[in-house]
């Protein structure tokens, strides 16, 4: 997967040299490039923002630098390797909610292009023009307001990259994790069996794999019902058996 990120704070993405994403870049699973939007400014002050039409607080990101950046990173003509146009993702408080389902959808793409806004956002015409030639999605992490898109891109990129083949060592983790089956995961424990007077649930040390699976299922259901009843309501009816309903 190829990923391009455009930001006025490219140094925000230094963490992407670390850990499993860093390994994915080193082994070619992820080809990531971070670009400074000011590359596509031409004035001495390298201006990327201006006052909003219609008045109001703050500044808006100018369309010209973004237009040139997207032209450069998503050229219309097919590249020699038959490169298709990327999917443009624009973090925004007004975007569609980012979900694990969207992470899976994005993990199937060959080229993602992230536009990190700052100030009060990017001139709308940048997104409207881009949408005439590539898929554009405004994406929100949730109902809270960030300073800009960079942190959102780090989150989205981590959620997507861990789904790429070979990135997560034990593929089993993908299957068992929260939101994989629509439920929150059960509590996890490791050694020692007793710690500051807190014991590991006996069933987890019993070797009874059926009992362990049932305990984990029950704990997932109880935790999900308590913290995220919306996920219970969203489950397909057939996924809850009689025992589940009794939990
Ligand atoms: C109320 O209108 C606002 C508009 C923009 C901003 C600051 N800002 C600028 C670019 C940008 C990109 C993403 C986000 C964001 C995404 C989520 N889930 N929360 N916040 C915030 C962003 C603040 C407020």
mmCIF file of C-alpha atoms and ligand atoms in Angstrom:
data_model
loop_
_atom_site.group_PDB
_atom_site.id
_atom_site.type_symbol
_atom_site.label_atom_id
_atom_site.label_comp_id
_atom_site.label_asym_id
_atom_site.label_seq_id
_atom_site.Cartn_x
_atom_site.Cartn_y
_atom_site.Cartn_z
ATOM 1 C CA UNK A 1 0.000 0.000 0.000
ATOM 2 C CA UNK A 2 1.134 3.483 -0.925
ATOM 3 C CA UNK A 3 0.273 6.309 1.470
ATOM 4 C CA UNK A 4 0.879 10.025 0.960
ATOM 5 C CA UNK A 5 0.249 12.553 3.714
ATOM 6 C CA UNK A 6 0.151 16.328 3.166
ATOM 7 C CA UNK A 7 0.473 18.575 6.231
ATOM 8 C CA UNK A 8 1.987 21.895 7.357
ATOM 9 C CA UNK A 9 3.414 19.910 10.300
ATOM 10 C CA UNK A 10 5.193 16.946 8.646
ATOM 11 C CA UNK A 11 7.175 16.385 11.832
ATOM 12 C CA UNK A 12 3.925 15.199 13.460
ATOM 13 C CA UNK A 13 4.488 11.936 11.603
ATOM 14 C CA UNK A 14 7.891 11.069 13.028
ATOM 15 C CA UNK A 15 6.208 8.325 15.157
ATOM 16 C CA UNK A 16 5.501 6.461 11.923
ATOM 17 C CA UNK A 17 9.144 5.347 11.913
ATOM 18 C CA UNK A 18 8.498 3.357 15.089
ATOM 19 C CA UNK A 19 7.136 -0.060 16.004
ATOM 20 C CA UNK A 20 5.054 -2.158 13.631
ATOM 21 C CA UNK A 21 4.342 0.666 11.201
ATOM 22 C CA UNK A 22 8.080 1.334 11.018
ATOM 23 C CA UNK A 23 8.636 -2.371 10.264
ATOM 24 C CA UNK A 24 5.912 -2.324 7.593
ATOM 25 C CA UNK A 25 7.701 0.600 5.944
ATOM 26 C CA UNK A 26 11.079 -1.118 6.195
ATOM 27 C CA UNK A 27 9.831 -4.310 4.538
ATOM 28 C CA UNK A 28 7.869 -2.516 1.821
ATOM 29 C CA UNK A 29 4.388 -3.473 2.997
ATOM 30 C CA UNK A 30 3.730 0.232 3.473
ATOM 31 C CA UNK A 31 5.253 2.874 1.187
ATOM 32 C CA UNK A 32 4.696 6.091 3.107
ATOM 33 C CA UNK A 33 5.661 9.634 2.142
ATOM 34 C CA UNK A 34 4.941 12.790 4.162
ATOM 35 C CA UNK A 35 4.821 16.099 2.276
ATOM 36 C CA UNK A 36 4.923 19.684 3.558
ATOM 37 C CA UNK A 37 2.028 21.639 2.034
ATOM 38 C CA UNK A 38 4.264 24.730 1.918
ATOM 39 C CA UNK A 39 6.198 22.971 -0.869
ATOM 40 C CA UNK A 40 3.354 24.165 -3.115
ATOM 41 C CA UNK A 41 3.377 27.819 -1.991
ATOM 42 C CA UNK A 42 5.197 30.456 -4.036
ATOM 43 C CA UNK A 43 5.237 33.584 -1.902
ATOM 44 C CA UNK A 44 8.081 34.606 0.334
ATOM 45 C CA UNK A 45 6.019 33.893 3.466
ATOM 46 C CA UNK A 46 4.856 30.492 2.142
ATOM 47 C CA UNK A 47 1.252 31.431 2.989
ATOM 48 C CA UNK A 48 -1.283 28.611 3.356
ATOM 49 C CA UNK A 49 -4.213 30.422 5.008
ATOM 50 C CA UNK A 50 -6.420 33.457 4.612
ATOM 51 C CA UNK A 51 -9.502 35.063 6.177
ATOM 52 C CA UNK A 52 -12.883 33.343 5.702
ATOM 53 C CA UNK A 53 -15.405 34.723 3.181
ATOM 54 C CA UNK A 54 -18.556 35.644 5.092
ATOM 55 C CA UNK A 55 -16.509 36.581 8.160
ATOM 56 C CA UNK A 56 -16.160 34.554 11.339
ATOM 57 C CA UNK A 57 -13.278 33.557 13.598
ATOM 58 C CA UNK A 58 -9.994 32.029 12.519
ATOM 59 C CA UNK A 59 -8.503 31.388 9.127
ATOM 60 C CA UNK A 60 -9.206 29.003 6.235
ATOM 61 C CA UNK A 61 -6.593 27.060 4.253
ATOM 62 C CA UNK A 62 -6.152 28.527 0.749
ATOM 63 C CA UNK A 63 -7.159 26.304 -2.202
ATOM 64 C CA UNK A 64 -4.165 26.992 -4.471
ATOM 65 C CA UNK A 65 -1.441 25.115 -2.516
ATOM 66 C CA UNK A 66 -3.803 22.172 -1.959
ATOM 67 C CA UNK A 67 -4.749 22.075 -5.628
ATOM 68 C CA UNK A 68 -1.117 21.922 -6.691
ATOM 69 C CA UNK A 69 -0.303 19.322 -4.003
ATOM 70 C CA UNK A 70 -3.137 17.030 -5.117
ATOM 71 C CA UNK A 71 -2.180 17.518 -8.769
ATOM 72 C CA UNK A 72 1.363 16.425 -7.945
ATOM 73 C CA UNK A 73 0.408 13.439 -5.747
ATOM 74 C CA UNK A 74 -2.629 12.262 -7.700
ATOM 75 C CA UNK A 75 -1.783 12.967 -11.338
ATOM 76 C CA UNK A 76 -4.542 12.240 -13.850
ATOM 77 C CA UNK A 77 -2.299 10.391 -16.274
ATOM 78 C CA UNK A 78 -1.641 6.747 -15.462
ATOM 79 C CA UNK A 79 1.889 6.239 -14.155
ATOM 80 C CA UNK A 80 4.107 3.540 -15.784
ATOM 81 C CA UNK A 81 3.052 1.002 -13.132
ATOM 82 C CA UNK A 82 -0.574 1.545 -14.146
ATOM 83 C CA UNK A 83 -1.082 3.563 -10.995
ATOM 84 C CA UNK A 84 -4.714 4.371 -10.387
ATOM 85 C CA UNK A 85 -5.937 7.493 -8.648
ATOM 86 C CA UNK A 86 -5.725 7.423 -4.834
ATOM 87 C CA UNK A 87 -8.573 7.662 -2.377
ATOM 88 C CA UNK A 88 -8.453 11.078 -0.702
ATOM 89 C CA UNK A 89 -9.153 11.123 3.036
ATOM 90 C CA UNK A 90 -9.714 14.426 4.774
ATOM 91 C CA UNK A 91 -10.088 14.352 8.579
ATOM 92 C CA UNK A 92 -12.825 16.767 9.678
ATOM 93 C CA UNK A 93 -15.167 17.315 12.642
ATOM 94 C CA UNK A 94 -17.938 17.188 10.019
ATOM 95 C CA UNK A 95 -16.820 13.876 8.508
ATOM 96 C CA UNK A 96 -18.313 10.404 8.454
ATOM 97 C CA UNK A 97 -17.473 8.536 11.666
ATOM 98 C CA UNK A 98 -14.331 6.404 11.288
ATOM 99 C CA UNK A 99 -15.064 2.763 12.182
ATOM 100 C CA UNK A 100 -13.339 -0.614 12.079
ATOM 101 C CA UNK A 101 -15.433 -1.388 9.005
ATOM 102 C CA UNK A 102 -13.979 1.695 7.293
ATOM 103 C CA UNK A 103 -10.490 0.588 8.380
ATOM 104 C CA UNK A 104 -11.040 -2.745 6.615
ATOM 105 C CA UNK A 105 -12.348 -0.953 3.521
ATOM 106 C CA UNK A 106 -9.313 1.336 3.415
ATOM 107 C CA UNK A 107 -6.907 -1.565 3.997
ATOM 108 C CA UNK A 108 -8.038 -2.942 0.621
ATOM 109 C CA UNK A 109 -7.007 0.221 -1.231
ATOM 110 C CA UNK A 110 -3.708 0.461 -3.130
ATOM 111 C CA UNK A 111 -3.113 4.189 -2.581
ATOM 112 C CA UNK A 112 -4.383 6.471 0.183
ATOM 113 C CA UNK A 113 -3.842 10.244 0.155
ATOM 114 C CA UNK A 114 -4.405 12.105 3.447
ATOM 115 C CA UNK A 115 -5.007 15.873 3.517
ATOM 116 C CA UNK A 116 -4.380 17.316 6.981
ATOM 117 C CA UNK A 117 -6.246 20.542 7.533
ATOM 118 C CA UNK A 118 -5.457 23.138 10.170
ATOM 119 C CA UNK A 119 -7.004 26.470 11.234
ATOM 120 C CA UNK A 120 -10.788 26.265 10.614
ATOM 121 C CA UNK A 121 -10.324 23.781 7.784
ATOM 122 C CA UNK A 122 -9.609 23.609 4.053
ATOM 123 C CA UNK A 123 -11.444 25.712 1.412
ATOM 124 C CA UNK A 124 -14.389 23.484 0.374
ATOM 125 C CA UNK A 125 -13.560 23.884 -3.331
ATOM 126 C CA UNK A 126 -10.436 21.754 -2.829
ATOM 127 C CA UNK A 127 -12.598 18.771 -1.869
ATOM 128 C CA UNK A 128 -15.227 19.556 -4.502
ATOM 129 C CA UNK A 129 -12.615 19.750 -7.249
ATOM 130 C CA UNK A 130 -10.821 16.602 -6.080
ATOM 131 C CA UNK A 131 -14.149 14.740 -6.091
ATOM 132 C CA UNK A 132 -14.451 15.376 -9.841
ATOM 133 C CA UNK A 133 -11.584 12.920 -10.406
ATOM 134 C CA UNK A 134 -11.076 10.741 -7.279
ATOM 135 C CA UNK A 135 -12.992 9.317 -4.313
ATOM 136 C CA UNK A 136 -13.022 11.798 -1.431
ATOM 137 C CA UNK A 137 -14.060 11.039 2.152
ATOM 138 C CA UNK A 138 -14.231 13.477 5.043
ATOM 139 C CA UNK A 139 -13.636 11.411 8.172
ATOM 140 C CA UNK A 140 -14.313 12.197 11.830
ATOM 141 C CA UNK A 141 -12.766 10.306 14.744
ATOM 142 C CA UNK A 142 -15.618 11.268 17.030
ATOM 143 C CA UNK A 143 -17.610 14.095 18.546
ATOM 144 C CA UNK A 144 -14.706 16.110 19.906
ATOM 145 C CA UNK A 145 -12.626 18.839 18.284
ATOM 146 C CA UNK A 146 -8.918 18.578 17.496
ATOM 147 C CA UNK A 147 -6.501 21.307 16.370
ATOM 148 C CA UNK A 148 -6.058 19.695 12.967
ATOM 149 C CA UNK A 149 -6.054 16.506 10.954
ATOM 150 C CA UNK A 150 -2.609 15.122 11.869
ATOM 151 C CA UNK A 151 -3.586 13.167 14.993
ATOM 152 C CA UNK A 152 -6.616 11.777 13.155
ATOM 153 C CA UNK A 153 -4.365 10.545 10.339
ATOM 154 C CA UNK A 154 -2.085 8.807 12.853
ATOM 155 C CA UNK A 155 -5.109 6.994 14.288
ATOM 156 C CA UNK A 156 -6.582 6.057 10.916
ATOM 157 C CA UNK A 157 -3.210 4.930 9.581
ATOM 158 C CA UNK A 158 -2.565 2.711 12.614
ATOM 159 C CA UNK A 159 -6.021 1.117 12.379
ATOM 160 C CA UNK A 160 -5.545 0.457 8.638
ATOM 161 C CA UNK A 161 -1.901 -0.659 8.704
ATOM 162 C CA UNK A 162 -2.468 -3.299 11.375
ATOM 163 C CA UNK A 163 -4.958 -4.950 9.001
ATOM 164 C CA UNK A 164 -2.407 -5.299 6.197
ATOM 165 C CA UNK A 165 -1.141 -8.840 5.622
ATOM 166 C CA UNK A 166 1.943 -9.682 7.667
ATOM 167 C CA UNK A 167 1.948 -6.517 9.780
ATOM 168 C CA UNK A 168 0.400 -8.052 12.915
ATOM 169 C CA UNK A 169 2.522 -11.094 13.775
ATOM 170 C CA UNK A 170 -0.231 -13.235 15.268
ATOM 171 C CA UNK A 171 -3.100 -12.947 12.785
ATOM 172 C CA UNK A 172 -5.253 -14.534 15.493
ATOM 173 C CA UNK A 173 -5.188 -11.219 17.303
ATOM 174 C CA UNK A 174 -7.180 -9.685 14.483
ATOM 175 C CA UNK A 175 -9.918 -12.246 14.851
ATOM 176 C CA UNK A 176 -10.209 -12.043 18.634
ATOM 177 C CA UNK A 177 -9.968 -8.319 19.133
ATOM 178 C CA UNK A 178 -12.691 -5.888 20.068
ATOM 179 C CA UNK A 179 -15.099 -4.914 17.336
ATOM 180 C CA UNK A 180 -13.991 -7.926 15.261
ATOM 181 C CA UNK A 181 -17.153 -9.855 16.321
ATOM 182 C CA UNK A 182 -19.100 -6.742 17.204
ATOM 183 C CA UNK A 183 -18.433 -7.130 20.941
ATOM 184 C CA UNK A 184 -15.892 -5.598 23.298
ATOM 185 C CA UNK A 185 -13.135 -7.993 24.253
ATOM 186 C CA UNK A 186 -13.117 -9.797 27.596
ATOM 187 C CA UNK A 187 -10.675 -8.767 30.379
ATOM 188 C CA UNK A 188 -7.116 -10.031 29.824
ATOM 189 C CA UNK A 189 -4.655 -11.386 32.413
ATOM 190 C CA UNK A 190 -1.075 -12.635 32.578
ATOM 191 C CA UNK A 191 1.318 -13.836 35.274
ATOM 192 C CA UNK A 192 1.537 -13.682 38.255
ATOM 193 C CA UNK A 193 -1.663 -15.574 39.193
ATOM 194 C CA UNK A 194 -1.975 -13.456 42.347
ATOM 195 C CA UNK A 195 -1.010 -9.773 42.379
ATOM 196 C CA UNK A 196 -1.603 -7.391 45.309
ATOM 197 C CA UNK A 197 -4.456 -9.591 46.494
ATOM 198 C CA UNK A 198 -6.092 -9.705 43.046
ATOM 199 C CA UNK A 199 -6.458 -13.196 41.596
ATOM 200 C CA UNK A 200 -6.689 -14.303 37.948
ATOM 201 C CA UNK A 201 -10.148 -15.862 37.349
ATOM 202 C CA UNK A 202 -9.736 -19.574 38.083
ATOM 203 C CA UNK A 203 -11.296 -20.727 34.797
ATOM 204 C CA UNK A 204 -8.491 -19.048 32.821
ATOM 205 C CA UNK A 205 -5.945 -21.237 34.613
ATOM 206 C CA UNK A 206 -8.035 -24.422 34.379
ATOM 207 C CA UNK A 207 -7.006 -25.614 30.916
ATOM 208 C CA UNK A 208 -10.731 -26.100 30.194
ATOM 209 C CA UNK A 209 -10.814 -24.521 26.728
ATOM 210 C CA UNK A 210 -14.585 -24.798 26.415
ATOM 211 C CA UNK A 211 -15.088 -23.210 29.816
ATOM 212 C CA UNK A 212 -12.567 -20.482 28.969
ATOM 213 C CA UNK A 213 -14.350 -19.705 25.688
ATOM 214 C CA UNK A 214 -17.708 -19.525 27.486
ATOM 215 C CA UNK A 215 -16.266 -17.292 30.232
ATOM 216 C CA UNK A 216 -14.771 -14.929 27.649
ATOM 217 C CA UNK A 217 -18.014 -14.809 25.671
ATOM 218 C CA UNK A 218 -20.010 -14.043 28.812
ATOM 219 C CA UNK A 219 -17.565 -11.350 29.905
ATOM 220 C CA UNK A 220 -17.632 -9.797 26.397
ATOM 221 C CA UNK A 221 -21.419 -9.682 26.419
ATOM 222 C CA UNK A 222 -21.628 -8.258 29.945
ATOM 223 C CA UNK A 223 -18.972 -5.622 29.235
ATOM 224 C CA UNK A 224 -20.547 -4.664 25.908
ATOM 225 C CA UNK A 225 -24.055 -4.472 27.404
ATOM 226 C CA UNK A 226 -22.751 -2.219 30.188
ATOM 227 C CA UNK A 227 -20.508 0.079 28.115
ATOM 228 C CA UNK A 228 -21.774 -0.107 24.527
ATOM 229 C CA UNK A 229 -25.417 -1.260 24.405
ATOM 230 C CA UNK A 230 -25.495 0.196 20.882
ATOM 231 C CA UNK A 231 -23.177 -2.614 19.754
ATOM 232 C CA UNK A 232 -25.527 -5.237 21.222
ATOM 233 C CA UNK A 233 -28.470 -3.659 19.382
ATOM 234 C CA UNK A 234 -26.434 -3.695 16.134
ATOM 235 C CA UNK A 235 -25.635 -7.414 16.329
ATOM 236 C CA UNK A 236 -27.413 -9.635 13.817
ATOM 237 C CA UNK A 237 -30.055 -11.573 15.862
ATOM 238 C CA UNK A 238 -28.623 -14.924 14.812
ATOM 239 C CA UNK A 239 -25.271 -14.098 16.397
ATOM 240 C CA UNK A 240 -26.747 -14.291 19.928
ATOM 241 C CA UNK A 241 -27.686 -17.794 21.059
ATOM 242 C CA UNK A 242 -30.021 -18.629 23.943
ATOM 243 C CA UNK A 243 -27.123 -18.835 26.380
ATOM 244 C CA UNK A 244 -25.883 -15.406 25.299
ATOM 245 C CA UNK A 245 -29.272 -13.878 25.936
ATOM 246 C CA UNK A 246 -29.265 -15.369 29.429
ATOM 247 C CA UNK A 247 -25.823 -13.816 30.170
HETATM 248 C C1 LIG B 1 -16.007 23.654 14.539
HETATM 249 O O1 LIG B 1 -15.271 23.680 13.351
HETATM 250 C C2 LIG B 1 -13.944 23.337 13.458
HETATM 251 C C3 LIG B 1 -13.262 23.046 12.294
HETATM 252 C C4 LIG B 1 -11.915 22.718 12.346
HETATM 253 C C5 LIG B 1 -11.249 22.696 13.555
HETATM 254 C C6 LIG B 1 -9.782 22.344 13.624
HETATM 255 N N1 LIG B 1 -9.419 21.461 12.505
HETATM 256 C C7 LIG B 1 -8.790 21.877 11.386
HETATM 257 C C8 LIG B 1 -8.619 20.779 10.558
HETATM 258 C C9 LIG B 1 -9.154 19.645 11.211
HETATM 259 C C10 LIG B 1 -9.253 18.303 10.884
HETATM 260 C C11 LIG B 1 -9.900 17.441 11.738
HETATM 261 C C12 LIG B 1 -10.439 17.919 12.945
HETATM 262 C C13 LIG B 1 -11.190 17.007 13.826
HETATM 263 C C14 LIG B 1 -11.629 15.749 13.535
HETATM 264 C C15 LIG B 1 -12.334 15.306 14.667
HETATM 265 N N2 LIG B 1 -12.977 14.097 14.850
HETATM 266 N N3 LIG B 1 -12.295 16.272 15.554
HETATM 267 N N4 LIG B 1 -11.602 17.334 15.060
HETATM 268 C C16 LIG B 1 -10.292 19.248 13.321
HETATM 269 C C17 LIG B 1 -9.663 20.113 12.438
HETATM 270 C C18 LIG B 1 -11.926 22.968 14.714
HETATM 271 C C19 LIG B 1 -13.293 23.305 14.681
#
